[in-house]
PDB file of N, CA and C in Angstrom:
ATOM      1  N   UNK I  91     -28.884  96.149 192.117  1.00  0.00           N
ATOM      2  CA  UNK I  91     -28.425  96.205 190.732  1.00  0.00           C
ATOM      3  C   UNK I  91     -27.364  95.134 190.473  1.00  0.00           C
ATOM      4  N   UNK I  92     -26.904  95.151 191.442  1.00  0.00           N
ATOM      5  CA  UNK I  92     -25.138  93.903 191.383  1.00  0.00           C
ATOM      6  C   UNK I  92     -25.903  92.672 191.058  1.00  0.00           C
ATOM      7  N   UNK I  93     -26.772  92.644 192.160  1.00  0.00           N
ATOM      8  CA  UNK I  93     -27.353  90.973 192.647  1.00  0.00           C
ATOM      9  C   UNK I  93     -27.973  90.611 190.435  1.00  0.00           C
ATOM     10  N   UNK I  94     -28.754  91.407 190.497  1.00  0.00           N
ATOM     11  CA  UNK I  94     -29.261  91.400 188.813  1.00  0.00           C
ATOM     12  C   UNK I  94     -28.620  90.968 188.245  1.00  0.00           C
ATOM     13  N   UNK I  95     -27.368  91.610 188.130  1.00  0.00           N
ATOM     14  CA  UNK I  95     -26.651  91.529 187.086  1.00  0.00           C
ATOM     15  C   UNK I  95     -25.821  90.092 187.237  1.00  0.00           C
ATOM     16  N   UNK I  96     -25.637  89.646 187.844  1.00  0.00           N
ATOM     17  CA  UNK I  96     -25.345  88.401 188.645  1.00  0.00           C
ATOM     18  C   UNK I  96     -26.520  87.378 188.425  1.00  0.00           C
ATOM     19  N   UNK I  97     -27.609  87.719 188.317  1.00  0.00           N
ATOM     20  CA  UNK I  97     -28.645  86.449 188.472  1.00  0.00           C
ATOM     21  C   UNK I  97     -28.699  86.253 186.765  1.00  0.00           C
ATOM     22  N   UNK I  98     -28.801  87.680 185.496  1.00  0.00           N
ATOM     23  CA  UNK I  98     -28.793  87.295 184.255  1.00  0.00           C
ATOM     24  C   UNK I  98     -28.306  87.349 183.611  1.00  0.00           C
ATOM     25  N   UNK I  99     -26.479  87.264 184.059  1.00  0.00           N
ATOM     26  CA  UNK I  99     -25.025  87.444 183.599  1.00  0.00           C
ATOM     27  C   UNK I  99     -24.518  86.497 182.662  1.00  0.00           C
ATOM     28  N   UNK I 100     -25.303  85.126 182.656  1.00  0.00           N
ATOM     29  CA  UNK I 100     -25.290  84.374 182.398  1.00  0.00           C
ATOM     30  C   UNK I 100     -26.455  84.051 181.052  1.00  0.00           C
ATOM     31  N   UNK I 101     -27.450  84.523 180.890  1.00  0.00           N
ATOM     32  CA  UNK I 101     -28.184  85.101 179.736  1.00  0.00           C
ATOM     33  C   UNK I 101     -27.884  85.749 178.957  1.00  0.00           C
ATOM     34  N   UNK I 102     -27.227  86.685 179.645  1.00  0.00           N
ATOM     35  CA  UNK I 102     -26.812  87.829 178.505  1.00  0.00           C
ATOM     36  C   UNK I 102     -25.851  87.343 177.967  1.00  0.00           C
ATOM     37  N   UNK I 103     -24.714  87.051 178.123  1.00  0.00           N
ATOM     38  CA  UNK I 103     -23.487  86.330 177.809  1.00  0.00           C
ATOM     39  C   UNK I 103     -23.998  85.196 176.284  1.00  0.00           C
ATOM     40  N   UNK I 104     -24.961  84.414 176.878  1.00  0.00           N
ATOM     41  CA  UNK I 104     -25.322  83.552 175.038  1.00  0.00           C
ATOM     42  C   UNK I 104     -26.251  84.497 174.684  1.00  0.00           C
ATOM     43  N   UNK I 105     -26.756  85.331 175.159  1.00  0.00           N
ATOM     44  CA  UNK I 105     -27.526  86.177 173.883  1.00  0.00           C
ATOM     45  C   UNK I 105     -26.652  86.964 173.234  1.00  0.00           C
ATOM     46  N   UNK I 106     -25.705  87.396 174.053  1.00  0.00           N
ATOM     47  CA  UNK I 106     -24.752  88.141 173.036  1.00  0.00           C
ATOM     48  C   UNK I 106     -23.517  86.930 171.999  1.00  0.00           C
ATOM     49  N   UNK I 107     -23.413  85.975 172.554  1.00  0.00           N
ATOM     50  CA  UNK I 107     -23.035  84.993 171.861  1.00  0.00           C
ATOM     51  C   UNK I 107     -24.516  84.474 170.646  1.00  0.00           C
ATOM     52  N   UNK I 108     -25.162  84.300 171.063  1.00  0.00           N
ATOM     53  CA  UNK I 108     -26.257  84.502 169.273  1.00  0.00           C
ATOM     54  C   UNK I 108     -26.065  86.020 168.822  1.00  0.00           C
ATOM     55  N   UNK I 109     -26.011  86.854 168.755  1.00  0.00           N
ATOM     56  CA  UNK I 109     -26.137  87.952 167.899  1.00  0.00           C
ATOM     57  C   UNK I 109     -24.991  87.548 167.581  1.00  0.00           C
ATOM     58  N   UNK I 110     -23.486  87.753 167.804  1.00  0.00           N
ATOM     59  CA  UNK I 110     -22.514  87.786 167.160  1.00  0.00           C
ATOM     60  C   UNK I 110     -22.808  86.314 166.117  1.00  0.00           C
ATOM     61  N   UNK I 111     -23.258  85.474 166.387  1.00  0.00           N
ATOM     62  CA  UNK I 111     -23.400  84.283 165.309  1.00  0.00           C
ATOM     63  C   UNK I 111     -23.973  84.608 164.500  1.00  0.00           C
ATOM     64  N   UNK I 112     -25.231  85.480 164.530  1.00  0.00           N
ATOM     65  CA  UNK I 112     -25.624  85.941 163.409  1.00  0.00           C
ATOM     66  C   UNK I 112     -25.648  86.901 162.761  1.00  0.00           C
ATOM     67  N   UNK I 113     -24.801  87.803 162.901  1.00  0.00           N
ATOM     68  CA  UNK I 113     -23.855  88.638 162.394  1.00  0.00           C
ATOM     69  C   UNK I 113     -22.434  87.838 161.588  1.00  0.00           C
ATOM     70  N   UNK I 114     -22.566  87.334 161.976  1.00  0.00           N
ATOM     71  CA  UNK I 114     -21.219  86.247 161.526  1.00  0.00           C
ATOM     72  C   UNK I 114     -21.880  85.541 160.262  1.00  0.00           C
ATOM     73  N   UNK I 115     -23.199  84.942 160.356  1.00  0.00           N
ATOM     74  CA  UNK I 115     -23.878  83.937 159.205  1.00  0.00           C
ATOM     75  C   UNK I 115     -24.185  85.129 158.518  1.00  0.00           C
ATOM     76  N   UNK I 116     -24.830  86.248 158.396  1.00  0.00           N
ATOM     77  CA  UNK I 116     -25.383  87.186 157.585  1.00  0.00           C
ATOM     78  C   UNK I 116     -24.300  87.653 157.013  1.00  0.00           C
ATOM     79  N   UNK I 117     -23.074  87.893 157.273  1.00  0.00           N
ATOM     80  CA  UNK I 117     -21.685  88.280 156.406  1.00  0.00           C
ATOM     81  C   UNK I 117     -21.534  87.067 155.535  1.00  0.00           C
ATOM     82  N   UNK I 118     -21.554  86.403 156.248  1.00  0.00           N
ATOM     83  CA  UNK I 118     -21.003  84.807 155.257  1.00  0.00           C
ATOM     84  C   UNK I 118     -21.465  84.270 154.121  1.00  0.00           C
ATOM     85  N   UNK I 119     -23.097  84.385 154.712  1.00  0.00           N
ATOM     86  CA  UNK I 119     -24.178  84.657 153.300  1.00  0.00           C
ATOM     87  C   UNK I 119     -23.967  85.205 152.193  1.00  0.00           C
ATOM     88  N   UNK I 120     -23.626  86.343 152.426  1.00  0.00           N
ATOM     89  CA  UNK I 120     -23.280  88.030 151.883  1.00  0.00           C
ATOM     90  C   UNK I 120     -22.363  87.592 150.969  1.00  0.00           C
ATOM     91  N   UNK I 121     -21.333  87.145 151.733  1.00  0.00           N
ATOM     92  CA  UNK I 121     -19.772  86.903 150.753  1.00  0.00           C
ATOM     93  C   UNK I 121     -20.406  85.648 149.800  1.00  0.00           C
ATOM     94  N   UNK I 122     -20.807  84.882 150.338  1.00  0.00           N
ATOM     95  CA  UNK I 122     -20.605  83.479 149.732  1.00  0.00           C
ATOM     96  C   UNK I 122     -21.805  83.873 148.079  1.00  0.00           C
ATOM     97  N   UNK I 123     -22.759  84.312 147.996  1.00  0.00           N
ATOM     98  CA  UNK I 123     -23.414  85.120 147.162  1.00  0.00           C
ATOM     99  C   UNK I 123     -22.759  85.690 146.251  1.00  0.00           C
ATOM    100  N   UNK I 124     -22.186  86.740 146.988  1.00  0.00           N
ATOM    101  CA  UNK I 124     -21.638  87.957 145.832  1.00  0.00           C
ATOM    102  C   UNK I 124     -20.523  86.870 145.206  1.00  0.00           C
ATOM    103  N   UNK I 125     -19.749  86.233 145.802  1.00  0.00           N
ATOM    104  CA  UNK I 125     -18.648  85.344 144.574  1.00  0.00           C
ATOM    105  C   UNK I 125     -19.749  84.538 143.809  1.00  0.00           C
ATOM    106  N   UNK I 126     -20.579  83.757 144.159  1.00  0.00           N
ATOM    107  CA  UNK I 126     -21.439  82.897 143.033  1.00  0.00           C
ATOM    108  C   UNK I 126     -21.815  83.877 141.948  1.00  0.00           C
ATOM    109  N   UNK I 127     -22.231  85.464 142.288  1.00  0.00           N
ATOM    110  CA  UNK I 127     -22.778  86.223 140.993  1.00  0.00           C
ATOM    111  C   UNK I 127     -21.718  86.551 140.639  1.00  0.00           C
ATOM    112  N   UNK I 128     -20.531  86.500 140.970  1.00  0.00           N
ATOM    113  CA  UNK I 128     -19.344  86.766 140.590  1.00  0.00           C
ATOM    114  C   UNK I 128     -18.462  85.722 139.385  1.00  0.00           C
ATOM    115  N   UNK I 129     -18.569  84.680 140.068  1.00  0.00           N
ATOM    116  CA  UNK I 129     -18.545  83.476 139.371  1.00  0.00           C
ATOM    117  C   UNK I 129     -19.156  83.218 138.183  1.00  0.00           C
ATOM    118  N   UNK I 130     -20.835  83.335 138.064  1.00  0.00           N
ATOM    119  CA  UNK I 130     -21.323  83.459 136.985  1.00  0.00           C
ATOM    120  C   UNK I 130     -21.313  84.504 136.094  1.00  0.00           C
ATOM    121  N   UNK I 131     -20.529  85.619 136.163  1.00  0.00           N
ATOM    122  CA  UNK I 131     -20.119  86.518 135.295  1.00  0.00           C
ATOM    123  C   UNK I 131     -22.143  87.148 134.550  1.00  0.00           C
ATOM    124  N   UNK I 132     -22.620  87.383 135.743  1.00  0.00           N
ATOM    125  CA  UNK I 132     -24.070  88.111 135.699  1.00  0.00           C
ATOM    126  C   UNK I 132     -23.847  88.995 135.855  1.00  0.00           C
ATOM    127  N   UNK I 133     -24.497  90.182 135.156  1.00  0.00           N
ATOM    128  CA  UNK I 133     -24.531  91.833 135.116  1.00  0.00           C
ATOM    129  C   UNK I 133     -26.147  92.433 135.954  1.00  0.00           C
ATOM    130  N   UNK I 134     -26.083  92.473 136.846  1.00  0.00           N
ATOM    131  CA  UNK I 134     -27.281  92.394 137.698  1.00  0.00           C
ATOM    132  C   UNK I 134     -27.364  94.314 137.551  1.00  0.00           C
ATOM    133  N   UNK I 135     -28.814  94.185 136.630  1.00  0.00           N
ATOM    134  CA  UNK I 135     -29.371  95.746 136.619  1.00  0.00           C
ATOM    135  C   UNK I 135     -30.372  95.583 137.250  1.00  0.00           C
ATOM    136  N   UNK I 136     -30.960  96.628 137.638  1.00  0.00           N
ATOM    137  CA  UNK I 136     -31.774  97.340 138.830  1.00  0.00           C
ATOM    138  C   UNK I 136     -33.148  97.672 137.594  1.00  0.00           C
ATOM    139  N   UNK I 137     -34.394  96.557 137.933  1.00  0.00           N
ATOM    140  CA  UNK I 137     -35.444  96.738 137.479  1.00  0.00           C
ATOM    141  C   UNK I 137     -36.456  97.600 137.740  1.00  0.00           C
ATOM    142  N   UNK I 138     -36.925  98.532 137.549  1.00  0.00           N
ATOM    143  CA  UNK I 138     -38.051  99.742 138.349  1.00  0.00           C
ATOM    144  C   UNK I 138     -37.875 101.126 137.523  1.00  0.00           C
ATOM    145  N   UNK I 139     -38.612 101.712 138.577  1.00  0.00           N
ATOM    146  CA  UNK I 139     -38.986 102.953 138.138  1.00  0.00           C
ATOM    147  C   UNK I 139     -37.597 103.967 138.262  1.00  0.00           C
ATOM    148  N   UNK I 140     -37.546 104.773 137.303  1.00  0.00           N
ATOM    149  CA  UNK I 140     -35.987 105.744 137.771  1.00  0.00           C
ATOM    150  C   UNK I 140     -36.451 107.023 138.445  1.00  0.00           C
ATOM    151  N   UNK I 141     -36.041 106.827 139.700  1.00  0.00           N
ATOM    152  CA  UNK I 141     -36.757 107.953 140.711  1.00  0.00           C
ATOM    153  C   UNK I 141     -35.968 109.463 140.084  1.00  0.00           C
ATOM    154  N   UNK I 142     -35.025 109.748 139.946  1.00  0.00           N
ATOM    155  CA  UNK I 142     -34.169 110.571 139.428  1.00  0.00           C
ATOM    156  C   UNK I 142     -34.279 111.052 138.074  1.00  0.00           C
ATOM    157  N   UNK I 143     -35.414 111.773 138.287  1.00  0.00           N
ATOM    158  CA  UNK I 143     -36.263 112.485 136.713  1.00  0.00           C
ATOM    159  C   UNK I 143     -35.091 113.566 136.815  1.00  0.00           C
TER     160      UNK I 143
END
């Protein structure tokens, strides 16, 4: 189990370094968005069916 963890310690380490990056870009997205609809002073309503008869 040691030896394993030792041979793909080094894998795991940038795979968990990509998830946190993209966790990091998907917030950033997020923010950088909501100020542009923010910015443009848009009233964003919800088009569809109203489930809540």
């Amino acid at each position: 189990m040691r030896e394993r963890l030792r041979r793909y310690s080094l894998a795991l380490f940038f795979l968990f370094i990509v998830f946190g990056l993209m966790i990091l870009g998907t917030i950033g997205v997020r923010l950088l968005g909501d100020k542009m609809i923010e910015g443009a002073n848009i009233e964003m309503k919800p088009r569809g069916e109203n489930l809540a008869r």
